[in-house]
Structures are given as C-alpha cells and as structure tokens.
Amino acid sequence: MESSASTPAPDLSDVFAYVDARRDEFIQRLIAYLRMPSISAWGTGMGEVAEHIAGMLRGLGLVTEVMPTAGWPMVVGRYDSVADAPAVLLYGHYDVQPPDPLDAWVSPPFEPAIRDGRIYARGAGDNKGQHFAQMLALESLLACRGALPCNVTVLLEGEEEIGSPRMPDFVRDHRDALRADLVITSDGPVHESGRAQILFGVRGVLSFELRARGADRDLHSGNWGGVAPNPLWTLVHLLATMKNARGEVTIDGFADDVLPPTALERAALARLPGDLETIRASLGASALDAPDGRGYAERLAAWPTFTINGLHGGYGGPSSKTVLPHEAFAKCDMRLVEAQRAEDVFAKVVAHVRRHAPGVEVIYQGAMDPSKTPLDSPYTAPLRQAIVAAQGEEPLLVPALGGSLPEYVFTRILGVPAFTVPYANADEANHAPNENIEVARFIAGIKTGAAMLAYLGTFARP
Ligand SMILES: [Zn+2]
C-alpha cells in the first residue's frame, strides 16, 4: 500500500498525554452516558438521550441540531472552519438494543459496572462507547490545539438497532448538511484475532419468499396422487434451476454485475487470518460449501450467495402422513456484492421464476444494497498510519464484511468513500447480555479518533 511519504507524521504526544491524564474522568463520563437508556425498539429514553448527546456536541463548539424524522431524531453537529482540509463525517448511533433477558446480566444493563478491565452495560460497545470515544477525541484535540485538524460532521442516528429505516431518505434529503469527503464509522468489533482492522465494505442482502400452490386443500396422496399437482415438487424443480451443485447461481443475469476482487483485494484477503480446515472442523461440518478453491475471507467478502433459509409445506411431524400438500413455501436470502443492486437482482429473480415456474409467486421481503470503498482510496494511508500511531500495530484491511449494513447510503447516495474502524473487543457481546468494552480499547479508541483526524488534516484534499 502506498503511504503519503511527503507529509511528515503529526506529533500527537500532547494529545495522547492529555487522554491518559483524563482516563478516569473519561471512563466516568462514559458511565454516566451508559446509565441513560435509549432503546429504539421500545421508545425508551430516545428524546432525552438525543438532547443529551447534542448538548455535548454543542459544548465542543459544533453547530448542532436535533433533526426530527418520522421516527427517532438524528443528531447532526458540524465543525466547518479548516480551509483545504478534508471534511470527515463521523457516523454512529445513540440507540441501543433491548436488554432482555435481564436475568442473564451479571450487573444490570443500565447500571454500568467495571470488572476485569471492562465496562459492562448495554451500549458499552454498540455503540455509545465507540461514538463517545470519537467525541472525546474531538474534545482532546480542541483542548490541546484550540482547533480541529479537519472539518468534521458528527451524525448520530437513533434507529440503527431497528434497521435504519430513515437513513436513506434522510441522507438524500440532507446531502448538503452532510457533505463530506469521507465517512468513518466506529462500530462493531475489532478482528476476531484481536487485531485492529479497517473495513472497506459490506455485502448487500435481498430476502424473498417463493410460494407455490396446487389444489385448494391438502389431499390424500393415494386418492389424488397422480392427479393433483404437488407444489413442493414445483419449488424443488424451480430451486434446482436457480443454483447448481457446483455452487453457481444460475438465475439468468445474476452474475452480470459481480465485480471479481481486484489484485489488491485478493492480496488483502489472503493476508486475513482464518484457516478453512480449522473453520470446517469448528462448524462440525464434514465439508464446506461449493465452490472449492476460495479462501475463508474471500468466500465472505468477494462473492454473492443464495441461501434457502427454509422450505416448508405438507407434513413434518412424527411417523408418516400420506398427504399431498396444497401449498409450499421457500424462504430465501441472497448476499450481494459490488456492483450488484438489490432492486435489479430482485427483478432478475422474478423474471427467472416467471420463465421457469409461472405459477409461483415471488414475495419481496426487504433488501439492502452492498457497499464498497476501494482499498487504494487516497484516505487509506492516513487512516492506517493513524491506527499505527495510536495503537502501535498495523490494522488488517478487510475489503468487505460478510454481513450487511446500510453503508451504501454513504458510498452510493452521498457518493464518498466509507471506512469502518471498530474500537470494541471481539467479545463485546453486542446485542447480548453482559455487553462490554475493554477500558483499554475505549481509551485507545479516543487516541485513534484523534490520530485519524490529525493524519487526515495533514492530507491535502485529493
Ligand atoms: Zn447493534
């Protein structure tokens, strides 16, 4: 990877010393924030927490608004006064998952407790501990330097944990207020190996259901077999036209927009830890999914999938029942990669089904586009160097996550590169009881946040 060799590394020793000197204070302030529930799914505490975090942004001198949506509000703070420096959008979310089951928590979810070097509370890692670290990074830079090294917009949404339903329209409608050269999200865990990582993309997802019908009621297979059609066979035959045993998705046109990994991405994928044989054994599976010949990270990041989530109909109980079912259902999802579009892939699925099994209904059940930022983005080098400066180790470069997040709102709607730089430990137990963040990672997150802005600030806008 190229480095911006001509720009001298910024000296951050004053900022790092400032963070170290305030370690206990910063932990106590995070604890105070974690004490405030903000459960979007239940509507608990949302307005109060939005105002609380907006107050902190205002205290830092950011021009801040709590912007209403049809759901929970967005909090947007802007610092826009550094000529010629990049503008960075820092995205996070102030809502948390519901805490249940409550009796599985060692200490109550909204009474933060420190044990064994970790802060335990709902939201500790996902995402309050991480965006609070970004805000403390701004505070520390402002305290040490009197100004930020680049322009910053903080965007905190209140509905990430319920699927970000308002994000696409909000970003579309407020393009100008959110204008930036790049987006940084600190969410999710570091790599399973404990190494820092920069994530450059996510796979998209498309969910749908296939419904086949035969007669208008279930029938006796002896009295009606050979006469009435069997919708389960209809689905089995249809599904067999959609993916073959070699693992290739054979839906007409499906592969048209799949961009194979670049040489740079292949090299980055090959460097990621993850031995296929160990993974196969850990899954208790006798074989891996087809096709062979692809590494673990490449399978998750670089190629689309077609998964039958469930195939239902007729009888599945004990012993036997000679029924001829009258309806059958297949629940399916697809993980999509650059440059596929969920809407376009769904149209191809519908066209394929019309051609091969005209009577089968296709029901759309939601989608999210994939997102990808090129590994050779001009911002990769300063972000990498900043992580090395703050954490003392090279981050892994991960071309894409296997799962799906609404990153496309930044890369496609805003049209800018988007990077995820997680601060939480791999066992943060997000969405689970005893969610936690290691204190050391929270403090390293503050330093990393400051370093990323400082390194980006030395970097002339491309
Ligand atoms: Zn979450």
Tab-separated table of C-alpha atoms and ligand atoms in Angstrom:
chain	number	residue	atom	x	y	z
A	1	MET	CA	0.000	0.000	0.000
A	2	GLU	CA	1.288	3.483	-0.799
A	3	SER	CA	1.942	5.910	2.007
A	4	SER	CA	1.839	9.676	1.805
A	5	ALA	CA	5.590	9.778	2.309
A	6	SER	CA	5.902	13.502	1.634
A	7	THR	CA	3.796	14.609	4.617
A	8	PRO	CA	5.541	14.387	7.994
A	9	ALA	CA	3.727	12.358	10.643
A	10	PRO	CA	1.861	14.668	13.015
A	11	ASP	CA	3.184	14.711	16.579
A	12	LEU	CA	0.373	13.536	18.807
A	13	SER	CA	2.264	13.119	22.063
A	14	ASP	CA	0.475	16.078	23.691
A	15	VAL	CA	-2.961	14.723	22.749
A	16	PHE	CA	-2.148	11.172	23.880
A	17	ALA	CA	-0.785	12.526	27.208
A	18	TYR	CA	-3.963	14.593	27.626
A	19	VAL	CA	-6.111	11.471	27.107
A	20	ASP	CA	-4.001	9.424	29.541
A	21	ALA	CA	-4.222	12.165	32.184
A	22	ARG	CA	-8.038	12.164	31.925
A	23	ARG	CA	-8.500	8.421	31.724
A	24	ASP	CA	-10.603	8.121	34.900
A	25	GLU	CA	-12.688	11.193	34.097
A	26	PHE	CA	-13.414	9.911	30.582
A	27	ILE	CA	-14.447	6.497	31.943
A	28	GLN	CA	-16.792	8.148	34.454
A	29	ARG	CA	-18.347	10.277	31.717
A	30	LEU	CA	-18.925	7.226	29.530
A	31	ILE	CA	-20.525	5.504	32.511
A	32	ALA	CA	-22.858	8.487	33.006
A	33	TYR	CA	-23.868	8.245	29.324
A	34	LEU	CA	-24.400	4.464	29.520
A	35	ARG	CA	-26.682	4.964	32.509
A	36	MET	CA	-29.231	6.631	30.213
A	37	PRO	CA	-31.334	4.002	28.411
A	38	SER	CA	-32.155	4.737	24.757
A	39	ILE	CA	-33.945	1.656	23.454
A	40	SER	CA	-35.280	2.466	19.996
A	41	ALA	CA	-37.383	-0.710	19.735
A	42	TRP	CA	-39.271	0.219	22.893
A	43	GLY	CA	-39.125	4.009	22.550
A	44	THR	CA	-37.421	4.329	25.941
A	45	GLY	CA	-35.411	7.495	26.644
A	46	MET	CA	-34.838	8.382	22.993
A	47	GLY	CA	-35.580	12.135	23.052
A	48	GLU	CA	-33.634	12.645	26.289
A	49	VAL	CA	-30.522	10.894	25.011
A	50	ALA	CA	-30.652	12.728	21.663
A	51	GLU	CA	-30.749	16.050	23.558
A	52	HIS	CA	-28.011	14.904	25.932
A	53	ILE	CA	-25.576	13.990	23.186
A	54	ALA	CA	-26.494	17.107	21.174
A	55	GLY	CA	-25.651	19.146	24.290
A	56	MET	CA	-22.218	17.571	24.400
A	57	LEU	CA	-21.602	18.367	20.710
A	58	ARG	CA	-22.682	21.975	21.307
A	59	GLY	CA	-20.314	22.120	24.268
A	60	LEU	CA	-17.493	21.227	21.879
A	61	GLY	CA	-18.452	24.181	19.700
A	62	LEU	CA	-20.120	22.190	16.923
A	63	VAL	CA	-23.150	23.751	15.255
A	64	THR	CA	-25.624	21.125	16.352
A	65	GLU	CA	-29.206	20.260	15.519
A	66	VAL	CA	-31.541	17.537	16.704
A	67	MET	CA	-33.307	16.882	13.423
A	68	PRO	CA	-36.731	15.250	13.520
A	69	THR	CA	-37.609	12.319	11.271
A	70	ALA	CA	-40.743	10.220	11.021
A	71	GLY	CA	-39.024	8.048	13.657
A	72	TRP	CA	-36.406	8.946	16.301
A	73	PRO	CA	-34.396	12.098	15.585
A	74	MET	CA	-30.974	12.402	14.010
A	75	VAL	CA	-28.324	14.410	15.847
A	76	VAL	CA	-26.053	16.379	13.499
A	77	GLY	CA	-23.113	18.508	14.642
A	78	ARG	CA	-20.846	20.439	12.277
A	79	TYR	CA	-17.371	21.912	12.637
A	80	ASP	CA	-16.565	23.566	9.367
A	81	SER	CA	-13.709	26.013	9.531
A	82	VAL	CA	-10.492	24.435	8.271
A	83	ALA	CA	-9.700	25.636	4.764
A	84	ASP	CA	-8.286	22.988	2.416
A	85	ALA	CA	-8.553	20.115	4.897
A	86	PRO	CA	-10.822	17.136	4.190
A	87	ALA	CA	-14.314	17.044	5.648
A	88	VAL	CA	-14.939	13.886	7.666
A	89	LEU	CA	-18.386	12.557	8.522
A	90	LEU	CA	-18.301	10.568	11.764
A	91	TYR	CA	-21.338	8.287	11.879
A	92	GLY	CA	-22.657	6.437	14.917
A	93	HIS	CA	-25.922	5.589	16.657
A	94	TYR	CA	-27.212	6.614	20.073
A	95	ASP	CA	-29.878	3.914	20.306
A	96	VAL	CA	-29.233	0.529	21.905
A	97	GLN	CA	-30.712	-2.952	21.708
A	98	PRO	CA	-33.326	-4.030	24.263
A	99	PRO	CA	-31.511	-5.521	27.261
A	100	ASP	CA	-33.522	-8.692	27.820
A	101	PRO	CA	-33.093	-11.373	29.094
A	102	LEU	CA	-32.408	-9.280	32.202
A	103	ASP	CA	-31.633	-12.219	34.488
A	104	ALA	CA	-28.654	-13.208	32.300
A	105	TRP	CA	-26.803	-9.968	33.179
A	106	VAL	CA	-24.211	-10.156	35.974
A	107	SER	CA	-24.813	-6.444	36.695
A	108	PRO	CA	-27.932	-4.562	35.479
A	109	PRO	CA	-27.673	-3.289	31.873
A	110	PHE	CA	-28.193	0.382	32.771
A	111	GLU	CA	-26.086	0.355	35.939
A	112	PRO	CA	-22.612	0.244	34.357
A	113	ALA	CA	-20.020	-1.762	36.268
A	114	ILE	CA	-16.274	-2.215	35.771
A	115	ARG	CA	-14.960	-5.766	36.157
A	116	ASP	CA	-11.631	-7.174	34.970
A	117	GLY	CA	-10.768	-4.112	32.924
A	118	ARG	CA	-14.108	-3.973	31.121
A	119	ILE	CA	-17.103	-1.655	31.363
A	120	TYR	CA	-20.302	-3.726	31.354
A	121	ALA	CA	-23.527	-2.010	30.222
A	122	ARG	CA	-25.982	-2.061	27.334
A	123	GLY	CA	-24.459	0.183	24.664
A	124	ALA	CA	-20.888	-0.085	26.046
A	125	GLY	CA	-19.622	-1.321	22.683
A	126	ASP	CA	-22.663	-0.892	20.440
A	127	ASN	CA	-22.405	1.978	20.001
A	128	LYS	CA	-22.190	4.538	22.815
A	129	GLY	CA	-18.664	3.605	23.930
A	130	GLN	CA	-17.416	3.965	20.360
A	131	HIS	CA	-19.043	7.234	19.274
A	132	PHE	CA	-18.373	8.721	22.712
A	133	ALA	CA	-14.693	7.908	22.107
A	134	GLN	CA	-14.898	9.862	18.821
A	135	MET	CA	-16.414	12.828	20.649
A	136	LEU	CA	-13.746	12.704	23.360
A	137	ALA	CA	-11.188	12.645	20.538
A	138	LEU	CA	-12.652	15.933	19.270
A	139	GLU	CA	-12.632	17.321	22.814
A	140	SER	CA	-8.999	16.317	23.379
A	141	LEU	CA	-7.834	17.802	20.064
A	142	LEU	CA	-9.689	21.046	20.785
A	143	ALA	CA	-8.254	21.219	24.309
A	144	CYS	CA	-4.666	20.666	23.117
A	145	ARG	CA	-4.721	22.583	19.848
A	146	GLY	CA	-7.623	25.028	20.080
A	147	ALA	CA	-8.922	23.776	16.731
A	148	LEU	CA	-9.647	20.548	14.871
A	149	PRO	CA	-7.218	19.459	12.140
A	150	CYS	CA	-10.005	18.938	9.602
A	151	ASN	CA	-13.671	19.628	9.083
A	152	VAL	CA	-15.970	17.293	10.937
A	153	THR	CA	-19.646	16.408	10.837
A	154	VAL	CA	-20.976	14.105	13.540
A	155	LEU	CA	-24.111	12.179	12.553
A	156	LEU	CA	-25.757	10.080	15.260
A	157	GLU	CA	-28.931	8.240	14.388
A	158	GLY	CA	-31.488	6.786	16.769
A	159	GLU	CA	-32.772	3.849	14.755
A	160	GLU	CA	-29.739	1.777	13.788
A	161	GLU	CA	-30.841	-1.078	16.026
A	162	ILE	CA	-34.195	-1.264	14.241
A	163	GLY	CA	-32.677	-1.338	10.752
A	164	SER	CA	-32.022	2.367	9.986
A	165	PRO	CA	-35.359	2.766	8.161
A	166	ARG	CA	-34.988	6.557	7.912
A	167	MET	CA	-31.324	6.766	6.877
A	168	PRO	CA	-31.583	6.564	3.056
A	169	ASP	CA	-34.176	9.338	2.784
A	170	PHE	CA	-32.511	11.433	5.468
A	171	VAL	CA	-29.141	11.307	3.727
A	172	ARG	CA	-30.788	12.008	0.354
A	173	ASP	CA	-32.741	14.975	1.765
A	174	HIS	CA	-29.793	16.469	3.668
A	175	ARG	CA	-26.947	15.861	1.259
A	176	ASP	CA	-25.725	19.417	1.741
A	177	ALA	CA	-25.719	19.395	5.542
A	178	LEU	CA	-23.910	16.044	5.437
A	179	ARG	CA	-21.417	16.913	2.682
A	180	ALA	CA	-18.066	15.302	3.364
A	181	ASP	CA	-15.045	13.807	1.623
A	182	LEU	CA	-15.182	10.554	3.552
A	183	VAL	CA	-17.183	8.749	6.228
A	184	ILE	CA	-15.719	6.984	9.256
A	185	THR	CA	-17.862	4.669	11.389
A	186	SER	CA	-16.575	3.185	14.610
A	187	ASP	CA	-18.885	0.283	15.334
A	188	GLY	CA	-18.677	-3.472	15.654
A	189	PRO	CA	-15.675	-5.368	16.990
A	190	VAL	CA	-12.020	-5.480	16.001
A	191	HIS	CA	-10.922	-8.596	14.108
A	192	GLU	CA	-11.546	-11.928	15.893
A	193	SER	CA	-7.784	-12.265	16.247
A	194	GLY	CA	-7.757	-9.071	18.346
A	195	ARG	CA	-6.051	-7.080	15.580
A	196	ALA	CA	-7.240	-3.620	14.610
A	197	GLN	CA	-8.988	-3.537	11.257
A	198	ILE	CA	-10.316	-1.173	8.637
A	199	LEU	CA	-13.437	-2.427	6.869
A	200	PHE	CA	-13.975	-1.155	3.341
A	201	GLY	CA	-17.365	-2.587	2.553
A	202	VAL	CA	-20.260	-4.880	3.266
A	203	ARG	CA	-22.252	-7.371	1.278
A	204	GLY	CA	-25.817	-6.410	0.459
A	205	VAL	CA	-28.819	-8.588	1.198
A	206	LEU	CA	-32.075	-9.444	-0.568
A	207	SER	CA	-34.803	-11.510	1.103
A	208	PHE	CA	-37.800	-13.032	-0.658
A	209	GLU	CA	-40.251	-15.874	-0.398
A	210	LEU	CA	-41.405	-18.264	-3.131
A	211	ARG	CA	-44.974	-19.552	-2.812
A	212	ALA	CA	-46.339	-22.425	-4.863
A	213	ARG	CA	-49.963	-23.633	-4.835
A	214	GLY	CA	-51.548	-26.863	-6.023
A	215	ALA	CA	-55.148	-27.796	-5.184
A	216	ASP	CA	-57.274	-25.657	-2.881
A	217	ARG	CA	-56.806	-28.082	0.046
A	218	ASP	CA	-54.484	-30.817	1.303
A	219	LEU	CA	-55.334	-34.197	-0.259
A	220	HIS	CA	-54.826	-37.950	0.284
A	221	SER	CA	-51.740	-38.979	-1.715
A	222	GLY	CA	-53.351	-42.300	-2.676
A	223	ASN	CA	-56.718	-40.909	-3.725
A	224	TRP	CA	-55.242	-37.868	-5.512
A	225	GLY	CA	-51.559	-38.677	-6.223
A	226	GLY	CA	-51.001	-38.626	-9.989
A	227	VAL	CA	-53.962	-36.282	-10.351
A	228	ALA	CA	-53.349	-33.191	-8.214
A	229	PRO	CA	-50.015	-31.292	-8.649
A	230	ASN	CA	-47.540	-31.191	-5.768
A	231	PRO	CA	-46.350	-27.616	-5.030
A	232	LEU	CA	-43.349	-28.894	-3.059
A	233	TRP	CA	-42.011	-30.581	-6.203
A	234	THR	CA	-42.719	-27.354	-8.098
A	235	LEU	CA	-40.423	-25.499	-5.687
A	236	VAL	CA	-37.766	-28.224	-5.685
A	237	HIS	CA	-37.580	-28.115	-9.504
A	238	LEU	CA	-37.609	-24.332	-9.557
A	239	LEU	CA	-34.885	-24.029	-6.902
A	240	ALA	CA	-32.760	-26.509	-8.849
A	241	THR	CA	-32.801	-24.106	-11.809
A	242	MET	CA	-31.565	-21.279	-9.555
A	243	LYS	CA	-28.323	-22.766	-8.226
A	244	ASN	CA	-26.334	-25.798	-9.332
A	245	ALA	CA	-24.318	-28.323	-7.336
A	246	ARG	CA	-21.073	-26.566	-8.278
A	247	GLY	CA	-22.269	-23.595	-6.189
A	248	GLU	CA	-23.014	-21.353	-9.180
A	249	VAL	CA	-26.140	-19.206	-9.008
A	250	THR	CA	-27.827	-19.903	-12.350
A	251	ILE	CA	-30.549	-17.254	-12.273
A	252	ASP	CA	-30.419	-15.570	-15.663
A	253	GLY	CA	-28.260	-12.439	-15.471
A	254	PHE	CA	-27.444	-12.850	-11.770
A	255	ALA	CA	-23.671	-12.772	-12.245
A	256	ASP	CA	-23.677	-9.906	-14.777
A	257	ASP	CA	-22.745	-7.216	-12.266
A	258	VAL	CA	-20.488	-9.212	-9.969
A	259	LEU	CA	-17.131	-7.452	-9.954
A	260	PRO	CA	-14.459	-10.026	-9.114
A	261	PRO	CA	-11.964	-8.955	-6.424
A	262	THR	CA	-9.117	-6.749	-7.623
A	263	ALA	CA	-5.497	-7.882	-7.268
A	264	LEU	CA	-5.152	-5.582	-4.252
A	265	GLU	CA	-8.263	-7.080	-2.667
A	266	ARG	CA	-7.097	-10.628	-3.317
A	267	ALA	CA	-3.800	-9.853	-1.613
A	268	ALA	CA	-5.574	-8.256	1.381
A	269	LEU	CA	-7.989	-11.201	1.647
A	270	ALA	CA	-5.129	-13.690	1.557
A	271	ARG	CA	-3.456	-11.869	4.474
A	272	LEU	CA	-6.513	-12.192	6.754
A	273	PRO	CA	-6.331	-14.864	9.448
A	274	GLY	CA	-8.739	-17.787	9.073
A	275	ASP	CA	-7.775	-21.349	8.162
A	276	LEU	CA	-10.530	-23.146	6.241
A	277	GLU	CA	-9.827	-26.580	7.668
A	278	THR	CA	-9.942	-25.285	11.261
A	279	ILE	CA	-13.163	-23.448	10.465
A	280	ARG	CA	-14.718	-26.548	8.897
A	281	ALA	CA	-13.846	-28.571	11.993
A	282	SER	CA	-15.193	-25.846	14.323
A	283	LEU	CA	-18.501	-25.950	12.427
A	284	GLY	CA	-18.773	-29.694	12.876
A	285	ALA	CA	-19.413	-29.946	9.117
A	286	SER	CA	-17.974	-32.745	7.004
A	287	ALA	CA	-17.495	-30.425	4.022
A	288	LEU	CA	-17.574	-26.764	3.101
A	289	ASP	CA	-19.970	-25.108	0.695
A	290	ALA	CA	-19.153	-25.218	-3.007
A	291	PRO	CA	-17.223	-23.992	-4.880
A	292	ASP	CA	-13.830	-25.136	-3.602
A	293	GLY	CA	-10.676	-23.179	-4.153
A	294	ARG	CA	-11.611	-19.989	-2.344
A	295	GLY	CA	-10.183	-18.852	0.980
A	296	TYR	CA	-12.316	-18.081	4.039
A	297	ALA	CA	-12.210	-14.283	3.769
A	298	GLU	CA	-12.730	-14.395	0.002
A	299	ARG	CA	-15.856	-16.524	0.442
A	300	LEU	CA	-17.335	-13.969	2.850
A	301	ALA	CA	-16.277	-10.775	1.163
A	302	ALA	CA	-15.959	-11.266	-2.543
A	303	TRP	CA	-18.806	-13.451	-3.789
A	304	PRO	CA	-22.588	-13.445	-3.652
A	305	THR	CA	-24.596	-16.261	-2.093
A	306	PHE	CA	-28.057	-17.742	-2.498
A	307	THR	CA	-29.346	-19.339	0.711
A	308	ILE	CA	-32.571	-21.302	1.155
A	309	ASN	CA	-33.491	-20.282	4.698
A	310	GLY	CA	-36.388	-22.712	4.917
A	311	LEU	CA	-38.529	-24.947	2.745
A	312	HIS	CA	-41.965	-25.666	4.150
A	313	GLY	CA	-45.173	-27.456	3.277
A	314	GLY	CA	-47.101	-30.620	3.931
A	315	TYR	CA	-46.260	-32.757	6.926
A	316	GLY	CA	-43.092	-32.732	9.055
A	317	GLY	CA	-44.243	-34.434	12.251
A	318	PRO	CA	-43.535	-37.858	13.737
A	319	SER	CA	-44.041	-41.115	11.798
A	320	SER	CA	-45.633	-40.613	8.390
A	321	LYS	CA	-48.649	-38.982	6.822
A	322	THR	CA	-49.591	-39.707	3.226
A	323	VAL	CA	-50.580	-36.147	2.459
A	324	LEU	CA	-50.405	-34.354	-0.876
A	325	PRO	CA	-49.845	-30.755	0.256
A	326	HIS	CA	-51.725	-27.922	-1.429
A	327	GLU	CA	-49.129	-25.209	-0.820
A	328	ALA	CA	-45.379	-24.860	-0.332
A	329	PHE	CA	-43.071	-22.035	0.681
A	330	ALA	CA	-39.371	-21.337	0.334
A	331	LYS	CA	-37.802	-18.504	2.312
A	332	CYS	CA	-34.612	-17.291	0.653
A	333	ASP	CA	-31.910	-14.694	1.032
A	334	MET	CA	-29.079	-13.572	-1.175
A	335	ARG	CA	-25.911	-11.770	-0.111
A	336	LEU	CA	-24.894	-9.360	-2.831
A	337	VAL	CA	-21.548	-7.866	-3.797
A	338	GLU	CA	-20.384	-4.893	-5.784
A	339	ALA	CA	-21.720	-3.846	-8.310
A	340	GLN	CA	-24.995	-5.703	-7.868
A	341	ARG	CA	-28.126	-3.724	-6.975
A	342	ALA	CA	-30.783	-5.390	-4.844
A	343	GLU	CA	-33.634	-3.966	-6.908
A	344	ASP	CA	-32.109	-5.219	-10.132
A	345	VAL	CA	-31.339	-8.684	-8.715
A	346	PHE	CA	-34.916	-8.974	-7.449
A	347	ALA	CA	-36.220	-8.143	-10.938
A	348	LYS	CA	-33.984	-10.922	-12.314
A	349	VAL	CA	-35.340	-13.403	-9.743
A	350	VAL	CA	-38.923	-12.505	-10.696
A	351	ALA	CA	-38.170	-12.850	-14.409
A	352	HIS	CA	-36.437	-16.198	-13.833
A	353	VAL	CA	-39.385	-17.549	-11.811
A	354	ARG	CA	-41.888	-16.369	-14.450
A	355	ARG	CA	-39.914	-18.252	-17.076
A	356	HIS	CA	-39.368	-21.499	-15.156
A	357	ALA	CA	-42.430	-21.759	-12.893
A	358	PRO	CA	-45.013	-19.187	-13.963
A	359	GLY	CA	-47.484	-20.114	-11.220
A	360	VAL	CA	-45.058	-19.433	-8.368
A	361	GLU	CA	-45.444	-16.163	-6.522
A	362	VAL	CA	-42.330	-14.172	-5.518
A	363	ILE	CA	-42.780	-12.003	-2.437
A	364	TYR	CA	-40.210	-9.302	-1.692
A	365	GLN	CA	-39.145	-9.228	1.937
A	366	GLY	CA	-36.573	-6.464	2.153
A	367	ALA	CA	-33.139	-5.603	0.847
A	368	MET	CA	-30.044	-3.517	1.369
A	369	ASP	CA	-27.505	-2.688	-1.330
A	370	PRO	CA	-23.857	-3.702	-0.958
A	371	SER	CA	-21.180	-1.084	-0.468
A	372	LYS	CA	-17.526	-0.975	-1.355
A	373	THR	CA	-14.762	1.558	-0.954
A	374	PRO	CA	-11.608	0.832	-2.982
A	375	LEU	CA	-8.629	-0.368	-0.926
A	376	ASP	CA	-6.441	2.098	-2.796
A	377	SER	CA	-8.550	5.085	-1.740
A	378	PRO	CA	-6.284	8.080	-1.048
A	379	TYR	CA	-7.586	8.054	2.545
A	380	THR	CA	-6.423	4.513	3.303
A	381	ALA	CA	-2.819	5.513	4.035
A	382	PRO	CA	-3.582	8.292	6.559
A	383	LEU	CA	-6.118	6.084	8.377
A	384	ARG	CA	-3.662	3.183	8.515
A	385	GLN	CA	-0.859	5.417	9.792
A	386	ALA	CA	-3.171	6.918	12.416
A	387	ILE	CA	-4.057	3.476	13.769
A	388	VAL	CA	-0.384	2.543	13.941
A	389	ALA	CA	0.365	5.812	15.781
A	390	ALA	CA	-2.449	5.305	18.319
A	391	GLN	CA	-2.382	1.538	18.777
A	392	GLY	CA	1.130	0.524	17.748
A	393	GLU	CA	0.057	-2.087	15.227
A	394	GLU	CA	-0.815	-2.319	11.553
A	395	PRO	CA	-4.551	-2.788	11.025
A	396	LEU	CA	-5.871	-5.607	8.878
A	397	LEU	CA	-7.500	-4.311	5.706
A	398	VAL	CA	-10.823	-6.093	5.179
A	399	PRO	CA	-12.356	-5.496	1.726
A	400	ALA	CA	-15.863	-6.386	2.889
A	401	LEU	CA	-17.830	-7.893	5.751
A	402	GLY	CA	-19.940	-10.936	5.008
A	403	GLY	CA	-22.946	-9.342	6.689
A	404	SER	CA	-24.936	-6.298	5.651
A	405	LEU	CA	-25.038	-2.734	6.984
A	406	PRO	CA	-26.525	0.364	5.322
A	407	GLU	CA	-23.134	1.717	4.207
A	408	TYR	CA	-24.494	2.267	0.717
A	409	VAL	CA	-26.195	5.437	1.958
A	410	PHE	CA	-22.696	6.930	2.163
A	411	THR	CA	-20.967	5.315	-0.812
A	412	ARG	CA	-23.930	5.452	-3.178
A	413	ILE	CA	-26.241	8.248	-2.002
A	414	LEU	CA	-23.559	10.609	-0.674
A	415	GLY	CA	-21.049	9.224	-3.184
A	416	VAL	CA	-17.999	9.224	-0.887
A	417	PRO	CA	-15.641	6.528	0.443
A	418	ALA	CA	-16.727	4.985	3.745
A	419	PHE	CA	-14.470	3.265	6.270
A	420	THR	CA	-15.332	1.352	9.415
A	421	VAL	CA	-12.688	1.444	12.139
A	422	PRO	CA	-14.026	-0.574	15.104
A	423	TYR	CA	-12.828	0.076	18.642
A	424	ALA	CA	-14.664	-2.655	20.600
A	425	ASN	CA	-13.185	-6.007	21.630
A	426	ALA	CA	-14.205	-9.046	19.565
A	427	ASP	CA	-16.161	-10.440	22.559
A	428	GLU	CA	-18.096	-7.207	23.236
A	429	ALA	CA	-21.339	-9.262	23.457
A	430	ASN	CA	-23.264	-6.682	21.462
A	431	HIS	CA	-26.990	-7.467	21.255
A	432	ALA	CA	-26.453	-9.989	24.092
A	433	PRO	CA	-26.418	-9.925	27.894
A	434	ASN	CA	-23.243	-8.592	29.572
A	435	GLU	CA	-22.325	-6.294	26.696
A	436	ASN	CA	-18.952	-4.726	27.439
A	437	ILE	CA	-15.996	-2.770	26.158
A	438	GLU	CA	-12.429	-3.164	27.385
A	439	VAL	CA	-11.344	0.047	29.092
A	440	ALA	CA	-8.008	-0.098	27.244
A	441	ARG	CA	-9.821	-0.282	23.883
A	442	PHE	CA	-12.089	2.649	24.804
A	443	ILE	CA	-9.033	4.772	25.657
A	444	ALA	CA	-7.199	3.555	22.520
A	445	GLY	CA	-10.352	4.492	20.582
A	446	ILE	CA	-10.140	8.105	21.802
A	447	LYS	CA	-6.495	8.269	20.713
A	448	THR	CA	-7.278	6.591	17.384
A	449	GLY	CA	-10.112	9.042	16.722
A	450	ALA	CA	-7.783	11.967	17.387
A	451	ALA	CA	-4.990	10.453	15.304
A	452	MET	CA	-7.257	9.776	12.310
A	453	LEU	CA	-8.341	13.419	12.210
A	454	ALA	CA	-4.767	14.631	12.696
A	455	TYR	CA	-3.421	12.444	9.871
A	456	LEU	CA	-6.318	13.358	7.594
A	457	GLY	CA	-5.615	17.003	8.418
A	458	THR	CA	-2.074	16.747	7.019
A	459	PHE	CA	-3.513	15.413	3.825
A	460	ALA	CA	-4.491	17.784	1.034
A	461	ARG	CA	-7.917	17.141	-0.472
A	462	PRO	CA	-7.490	14.867	-3.490
B	1	ZN	ZN	-26.180	-3.132	17.199
